[in-house]
Tab-separated table of C-alpha atoms in Angstrom:
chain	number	residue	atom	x	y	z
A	1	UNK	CA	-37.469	-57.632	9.010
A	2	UNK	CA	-34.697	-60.273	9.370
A	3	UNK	CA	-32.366	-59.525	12.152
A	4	UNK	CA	-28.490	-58.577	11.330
A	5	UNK	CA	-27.666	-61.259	14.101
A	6	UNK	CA	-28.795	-64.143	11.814
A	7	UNK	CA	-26.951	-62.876	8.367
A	8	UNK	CA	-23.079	-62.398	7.506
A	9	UNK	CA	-22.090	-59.130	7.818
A	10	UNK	CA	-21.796	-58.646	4.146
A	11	UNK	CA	-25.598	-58.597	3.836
A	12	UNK	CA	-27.957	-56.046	3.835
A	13	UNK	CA	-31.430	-56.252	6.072
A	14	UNK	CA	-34.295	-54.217	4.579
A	15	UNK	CA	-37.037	-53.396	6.846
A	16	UNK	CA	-40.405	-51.321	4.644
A	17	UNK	CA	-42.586	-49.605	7.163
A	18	UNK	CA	-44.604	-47.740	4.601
A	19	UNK	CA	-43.935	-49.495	0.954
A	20	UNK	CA	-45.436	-46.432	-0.800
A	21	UNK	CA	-43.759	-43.578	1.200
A	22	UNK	CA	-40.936	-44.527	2.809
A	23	UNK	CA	-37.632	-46.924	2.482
A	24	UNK	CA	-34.591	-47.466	4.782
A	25	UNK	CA	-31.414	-49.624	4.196
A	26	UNK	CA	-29.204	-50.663	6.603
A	27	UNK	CA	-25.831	-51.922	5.760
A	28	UNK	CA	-23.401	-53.596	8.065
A	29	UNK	CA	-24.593	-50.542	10.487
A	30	UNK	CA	-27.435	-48.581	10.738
A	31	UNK	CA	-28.147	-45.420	8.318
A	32	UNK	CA	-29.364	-42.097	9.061
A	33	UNK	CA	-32.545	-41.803	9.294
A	34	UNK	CA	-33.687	-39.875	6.486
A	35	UNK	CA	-36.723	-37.838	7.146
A	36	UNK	CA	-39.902	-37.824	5.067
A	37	UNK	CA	-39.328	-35.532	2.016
A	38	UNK	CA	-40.739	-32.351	2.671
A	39	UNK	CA	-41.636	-29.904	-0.457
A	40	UNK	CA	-41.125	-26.671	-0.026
A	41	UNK	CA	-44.556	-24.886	-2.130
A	42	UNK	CA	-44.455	-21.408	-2.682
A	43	UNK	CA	-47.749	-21.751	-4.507
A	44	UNK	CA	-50.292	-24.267	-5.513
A	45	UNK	CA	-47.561	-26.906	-6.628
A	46	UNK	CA	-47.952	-29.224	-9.580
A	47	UNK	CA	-48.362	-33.106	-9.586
A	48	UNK	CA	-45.556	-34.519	-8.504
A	49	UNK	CA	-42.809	-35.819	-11.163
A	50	UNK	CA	-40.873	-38.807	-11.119
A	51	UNK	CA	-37.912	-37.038	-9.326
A	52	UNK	CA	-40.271	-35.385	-6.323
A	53	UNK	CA	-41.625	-39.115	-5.704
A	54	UNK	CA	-38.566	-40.993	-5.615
A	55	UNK	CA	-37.458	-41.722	-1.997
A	56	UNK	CA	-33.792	-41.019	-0.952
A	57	UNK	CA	-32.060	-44.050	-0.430
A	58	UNK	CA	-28.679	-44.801	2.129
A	59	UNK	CA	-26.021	-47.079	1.770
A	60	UNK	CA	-23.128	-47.147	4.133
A	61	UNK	CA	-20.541	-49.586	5.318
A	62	UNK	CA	-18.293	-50.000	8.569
A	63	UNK	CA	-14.395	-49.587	8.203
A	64	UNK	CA	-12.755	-53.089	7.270
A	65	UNK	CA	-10.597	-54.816	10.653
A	66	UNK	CA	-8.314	-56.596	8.499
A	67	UNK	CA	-5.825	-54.771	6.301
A	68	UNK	CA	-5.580	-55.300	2.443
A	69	UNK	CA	-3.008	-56.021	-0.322
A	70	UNK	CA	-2.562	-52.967	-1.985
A	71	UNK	CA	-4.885	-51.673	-4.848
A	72	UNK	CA	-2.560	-51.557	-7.455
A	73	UNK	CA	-2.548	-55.453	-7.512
A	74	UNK	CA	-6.092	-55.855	-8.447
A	75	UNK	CA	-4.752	-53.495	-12.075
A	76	UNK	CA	-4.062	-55.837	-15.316
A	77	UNK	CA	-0.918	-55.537	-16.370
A	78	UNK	CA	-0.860	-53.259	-19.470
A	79	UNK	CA	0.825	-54.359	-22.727
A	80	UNK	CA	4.465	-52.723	-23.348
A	81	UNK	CA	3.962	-50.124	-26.596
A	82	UNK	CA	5.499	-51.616	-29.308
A	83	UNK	CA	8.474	-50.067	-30.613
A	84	UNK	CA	9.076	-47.817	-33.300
A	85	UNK	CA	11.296	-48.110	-36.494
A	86	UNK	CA	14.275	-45.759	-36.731
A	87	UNK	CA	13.741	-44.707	-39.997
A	88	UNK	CA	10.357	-42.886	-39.088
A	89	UNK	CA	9.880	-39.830	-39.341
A	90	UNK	CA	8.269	-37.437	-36.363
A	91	UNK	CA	5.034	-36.257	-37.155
A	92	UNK	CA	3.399	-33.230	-35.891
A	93	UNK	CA	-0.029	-33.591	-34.427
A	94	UNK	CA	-1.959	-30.332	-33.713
A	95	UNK	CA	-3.964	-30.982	-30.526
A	96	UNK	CA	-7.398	-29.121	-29.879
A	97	UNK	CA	-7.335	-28.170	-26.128
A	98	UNK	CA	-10.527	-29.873	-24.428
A	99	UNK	CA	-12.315	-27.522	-22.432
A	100	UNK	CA	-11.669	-28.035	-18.788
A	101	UNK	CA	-15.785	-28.503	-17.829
A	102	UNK	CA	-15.242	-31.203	-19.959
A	103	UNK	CA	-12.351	-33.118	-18.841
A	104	UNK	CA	-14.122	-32.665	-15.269
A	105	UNK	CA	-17.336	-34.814	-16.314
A	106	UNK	CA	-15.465	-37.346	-18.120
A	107	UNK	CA	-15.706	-40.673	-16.358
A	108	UNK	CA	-13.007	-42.131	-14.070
A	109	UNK	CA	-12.579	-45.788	-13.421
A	110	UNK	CA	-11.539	-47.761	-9.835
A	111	UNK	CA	-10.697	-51.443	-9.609
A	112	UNK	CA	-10.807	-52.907	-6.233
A	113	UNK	CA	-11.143	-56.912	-5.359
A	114	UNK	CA	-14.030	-57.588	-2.494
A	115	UNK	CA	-13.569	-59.727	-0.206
A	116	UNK	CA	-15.973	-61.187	2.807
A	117	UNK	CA	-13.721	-59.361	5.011
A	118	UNK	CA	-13.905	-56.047	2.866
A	119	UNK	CA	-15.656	-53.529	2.259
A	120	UNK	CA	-15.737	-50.762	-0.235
A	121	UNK	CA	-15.647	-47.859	2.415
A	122	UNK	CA	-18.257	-45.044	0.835
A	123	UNK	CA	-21.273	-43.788	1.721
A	124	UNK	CA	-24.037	-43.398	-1.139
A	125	UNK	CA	-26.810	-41.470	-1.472
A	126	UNK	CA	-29.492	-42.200	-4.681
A	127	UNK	CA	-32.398	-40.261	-5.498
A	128	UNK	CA	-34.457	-40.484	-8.942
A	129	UNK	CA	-31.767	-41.147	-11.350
A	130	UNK	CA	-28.302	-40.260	-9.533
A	131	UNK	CA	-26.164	-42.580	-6.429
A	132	UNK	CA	-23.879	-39.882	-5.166
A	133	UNK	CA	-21.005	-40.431	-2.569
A	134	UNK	CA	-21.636	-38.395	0.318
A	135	UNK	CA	-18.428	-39.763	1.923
A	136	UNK	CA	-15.168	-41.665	1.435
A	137	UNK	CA	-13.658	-43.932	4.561
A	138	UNK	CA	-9.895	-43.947	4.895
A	139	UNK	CA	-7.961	-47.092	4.336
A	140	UNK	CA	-7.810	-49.990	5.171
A	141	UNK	CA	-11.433	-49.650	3.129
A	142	UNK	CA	-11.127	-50.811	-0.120
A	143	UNK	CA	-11.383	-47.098	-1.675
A	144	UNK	CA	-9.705	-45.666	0.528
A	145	UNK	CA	-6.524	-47.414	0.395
A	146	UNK	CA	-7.592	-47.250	-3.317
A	147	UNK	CA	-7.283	-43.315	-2.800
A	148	UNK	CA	-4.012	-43.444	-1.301
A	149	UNK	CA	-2.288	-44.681	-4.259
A	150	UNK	CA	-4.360	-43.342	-7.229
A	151	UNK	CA	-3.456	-40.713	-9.413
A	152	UNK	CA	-5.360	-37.271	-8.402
A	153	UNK	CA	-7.406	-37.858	-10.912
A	154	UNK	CA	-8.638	-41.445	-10.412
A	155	UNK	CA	-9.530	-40.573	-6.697
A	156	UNK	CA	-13.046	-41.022	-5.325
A	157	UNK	CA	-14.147	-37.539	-3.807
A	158	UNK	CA	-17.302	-36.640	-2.092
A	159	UNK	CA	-20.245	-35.638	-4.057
A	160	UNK	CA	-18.567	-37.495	-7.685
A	161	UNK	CA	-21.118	-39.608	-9.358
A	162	UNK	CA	-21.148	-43.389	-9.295
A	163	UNK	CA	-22.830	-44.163	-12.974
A	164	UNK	CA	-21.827	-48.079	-13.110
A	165	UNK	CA	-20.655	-51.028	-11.800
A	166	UNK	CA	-18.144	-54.000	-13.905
A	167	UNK	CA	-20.349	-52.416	-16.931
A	168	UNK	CA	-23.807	-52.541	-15.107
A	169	UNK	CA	-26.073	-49.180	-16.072
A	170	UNK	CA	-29.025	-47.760	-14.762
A	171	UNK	CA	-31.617	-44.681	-14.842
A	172	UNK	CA	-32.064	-45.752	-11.321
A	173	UNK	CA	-29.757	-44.246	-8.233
A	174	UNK	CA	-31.210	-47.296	-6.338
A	175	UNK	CA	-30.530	-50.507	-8.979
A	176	UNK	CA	-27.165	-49.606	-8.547
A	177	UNK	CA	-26.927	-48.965	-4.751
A	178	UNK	CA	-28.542	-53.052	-4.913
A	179	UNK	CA	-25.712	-54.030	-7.652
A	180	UNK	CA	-22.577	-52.723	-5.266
A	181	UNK	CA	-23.868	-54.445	-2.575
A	182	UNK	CA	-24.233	-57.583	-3.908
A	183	UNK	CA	-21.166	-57.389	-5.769
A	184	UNK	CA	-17.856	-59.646	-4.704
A	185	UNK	CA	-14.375	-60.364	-6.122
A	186	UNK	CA	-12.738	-58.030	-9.002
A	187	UNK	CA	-14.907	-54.586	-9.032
A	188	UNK	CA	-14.772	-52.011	-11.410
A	189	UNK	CA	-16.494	-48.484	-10.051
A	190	UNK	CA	-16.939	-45.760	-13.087
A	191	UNK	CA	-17.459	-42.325	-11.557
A	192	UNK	CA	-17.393	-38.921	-12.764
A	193	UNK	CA	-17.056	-35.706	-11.042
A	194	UNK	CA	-19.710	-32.787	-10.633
A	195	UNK	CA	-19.906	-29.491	-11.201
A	196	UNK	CA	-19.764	-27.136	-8.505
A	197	UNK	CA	-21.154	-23.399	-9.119
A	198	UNK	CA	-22.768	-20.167	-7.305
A	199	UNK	CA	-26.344	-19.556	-8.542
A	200	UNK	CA	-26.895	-15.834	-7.521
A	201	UNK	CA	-30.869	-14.687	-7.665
A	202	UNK	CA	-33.068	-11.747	-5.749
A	203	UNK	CA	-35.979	-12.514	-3.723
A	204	UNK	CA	-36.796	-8.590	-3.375
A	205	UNK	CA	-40.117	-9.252	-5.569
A	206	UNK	CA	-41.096	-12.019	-5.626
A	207	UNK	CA	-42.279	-14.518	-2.700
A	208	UNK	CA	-40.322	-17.279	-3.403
A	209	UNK	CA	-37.267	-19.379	-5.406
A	210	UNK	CA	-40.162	-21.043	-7.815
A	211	UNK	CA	-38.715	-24.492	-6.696
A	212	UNK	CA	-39.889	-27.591	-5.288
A	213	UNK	CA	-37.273	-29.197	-2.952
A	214	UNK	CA	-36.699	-32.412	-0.584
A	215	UNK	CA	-34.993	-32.611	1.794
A	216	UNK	CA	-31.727	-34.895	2.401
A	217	UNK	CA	-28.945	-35.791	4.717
A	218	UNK	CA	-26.936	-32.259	4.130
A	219	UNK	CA	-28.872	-30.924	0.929
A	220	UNK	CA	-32.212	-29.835	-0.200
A	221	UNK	CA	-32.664	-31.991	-3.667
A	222	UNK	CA	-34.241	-29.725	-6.722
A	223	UNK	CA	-37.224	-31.799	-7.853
A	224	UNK	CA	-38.766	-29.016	-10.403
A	225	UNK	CA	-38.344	-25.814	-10.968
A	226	UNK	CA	-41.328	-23.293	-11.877
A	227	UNK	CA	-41.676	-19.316	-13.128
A	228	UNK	CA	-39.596	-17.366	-10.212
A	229	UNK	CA	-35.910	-16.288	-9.572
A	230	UNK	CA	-34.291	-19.374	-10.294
A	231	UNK	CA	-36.003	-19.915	-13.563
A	232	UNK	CA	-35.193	-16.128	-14.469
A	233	UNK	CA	-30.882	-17.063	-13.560
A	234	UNK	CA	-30.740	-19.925	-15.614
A	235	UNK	CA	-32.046	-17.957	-18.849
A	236	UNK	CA	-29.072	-16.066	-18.725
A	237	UNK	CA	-26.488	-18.793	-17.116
A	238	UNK	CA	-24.175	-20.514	-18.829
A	239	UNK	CA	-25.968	-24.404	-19.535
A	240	UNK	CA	-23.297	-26.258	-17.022
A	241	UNK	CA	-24.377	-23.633	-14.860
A	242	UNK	CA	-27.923	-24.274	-14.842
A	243	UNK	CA	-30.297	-25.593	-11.911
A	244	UNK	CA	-31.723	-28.444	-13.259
A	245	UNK	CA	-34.436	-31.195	-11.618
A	246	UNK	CA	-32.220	-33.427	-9.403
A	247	UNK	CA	-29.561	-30.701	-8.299
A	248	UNK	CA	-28.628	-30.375	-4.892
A	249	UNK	CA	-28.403	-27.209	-2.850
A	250	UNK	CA	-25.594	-27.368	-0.537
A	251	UNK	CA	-25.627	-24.204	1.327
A	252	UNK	CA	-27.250	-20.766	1.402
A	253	UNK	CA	-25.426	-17.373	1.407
A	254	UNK	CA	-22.783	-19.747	3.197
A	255	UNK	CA	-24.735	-21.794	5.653
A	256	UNK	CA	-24.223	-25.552	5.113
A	257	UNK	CA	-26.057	-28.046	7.247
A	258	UNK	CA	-28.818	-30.674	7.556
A	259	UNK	CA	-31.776	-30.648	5.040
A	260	UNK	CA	-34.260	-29.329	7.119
A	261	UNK	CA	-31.938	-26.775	8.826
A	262	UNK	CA	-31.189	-25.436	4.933
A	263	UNK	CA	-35.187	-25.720	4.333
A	264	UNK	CA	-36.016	-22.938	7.558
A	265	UNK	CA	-32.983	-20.754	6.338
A	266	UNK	CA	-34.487	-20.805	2.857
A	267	UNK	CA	-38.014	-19.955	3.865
A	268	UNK	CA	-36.493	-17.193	5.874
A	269	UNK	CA	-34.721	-15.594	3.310
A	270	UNK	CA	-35.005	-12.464	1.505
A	271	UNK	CA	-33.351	-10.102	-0.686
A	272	UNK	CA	-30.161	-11.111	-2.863
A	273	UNK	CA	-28.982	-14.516	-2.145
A	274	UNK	CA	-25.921	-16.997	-3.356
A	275	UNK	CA	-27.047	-20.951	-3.604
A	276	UNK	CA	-24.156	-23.384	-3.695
A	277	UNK	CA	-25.233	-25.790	-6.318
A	278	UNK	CA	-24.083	-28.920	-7.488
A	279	UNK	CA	-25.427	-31.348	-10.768
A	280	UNK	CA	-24.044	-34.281	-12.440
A	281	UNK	CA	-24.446	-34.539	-15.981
């Protein structure tokens, strides 16, 4: 492990104290500790898939001490619409309304400019395939102050989806957690927002959810899902409303906390129950 002392604080120091089960980043301060995943078997549980494998990984920053120029400088400056002959005629353009679910998962895009002295003020989470911000810093962070100027719709919000970075994709959570931190000078984020909905099931016969889960910072992570109540709500939910491998529970009949505290409050459930539910397409 090399210490922060002898590295800018721009760099990240990776310790591995178990290469095949556990992994830890630190980042300009040090991350919460993430416990070992725990799986939550109602029964004799299958071999474990890619997803239930997969480590959680952290990446979080310290607020900036030196203010920035605003966001809106980093924009290029968009070409003026050219302008239109008199003599045309108006034409009418019927416009198909695009369903709202849809407009929510379409991609966003934030362009920042990093400097040493910067930093891009969120805190990530990536598991299997998905880097999720579990927070936003306010300004003078670079999206923060980003925030404070953006239209609503351009503004980076807890839980939205960070799918690439200046055009860099991956089926990793954790290549890109590695690509923003090594990225400097003109950034462009694209993110997209999730989709947030009440799965409602009934654990009056039967002994459990039929789910594998893992624990993380302030969620239990869906890793698979097998024959039980969960599997019997999505055949009749709507498909955006779906638990799906890689969702995250948020809270139970209301209660929101720590992975492990919403792991004891599932296994001491019974009867009709509400999961908060979240998934990223």
């Amino acid at each position: 492990c090399i210490s922060h002392e002898s590295l800018p604080a721009m760099f990240l120091c990776c310790c591995a104290e178990d290469v095949q089960d556990k992994a830890q980043m630190i980042f300009e301060r040090p991350s919460p500790a993430i416990e070992t995943p725990v799986t939550f078997a109602e029964k004799t549980a299958p071999a474990a898939s890619a997803e239930a494998s997969a480590p959680i990984w952290e990446y979080q920053e310290q607020p900036m001490d030196e203010p920035l120029r605003p966001p809106e400088e980093y924009h290029e400056p968009r070409a003026a619409a050219p302008k239109q002959a008199t003599t045309a005629k108006p034409v009418a353009v019927k416009q198909t309304p695009v369903p709202t679910e849809r407009r929510i998962q379409d991609p966003f895009f934030v362009a920042v400019e990093r400097t040493p002295t910067s930093t891009f003020g969120v805190d990530l989470s990536a598991a299997g395939k998905f880097c999720i911000v579990n927070s936003v810093s306010d300004p003078p962070s670079l999206v923060g102050s980003w925030n404070t100027t953006a239209d609503e719709s351009s503004r980076v919000r807890k839980q939205d989806r960070l799918l690439s970075i200046n055009g860099f994709y991956s089926d990793k959570g954790k290549d890109i957690l590695d690509k923003l931190r090594d990225t400097k000078g003109q950034v462009v984020l694209e993110l997209s927002r999730p989709s947030f909905f009440e799965a409602e099931v009934n654990l009056a016969t039967s002994n459990g959810l039929g789910l594998q889960l893992k624990t993380g910072p302030s969620f239990l992570m869906v890793t698979s899902i097998e024959a039980g109540p969960v599997q019997e709500y999505n055949a009749r939910a709507l498909p955006d409303q779906q638990v799906k491998a890689s969702s995250r529970i948020l809270a139970i009949n209301g209660k929101e906390g720590k992975g492990d505290y919403l792991m004891a409050v599932l296994k001491d459930a019974s009867g009709p129950m509400k999961l908060s539910v979240v998934h990223w397409n």
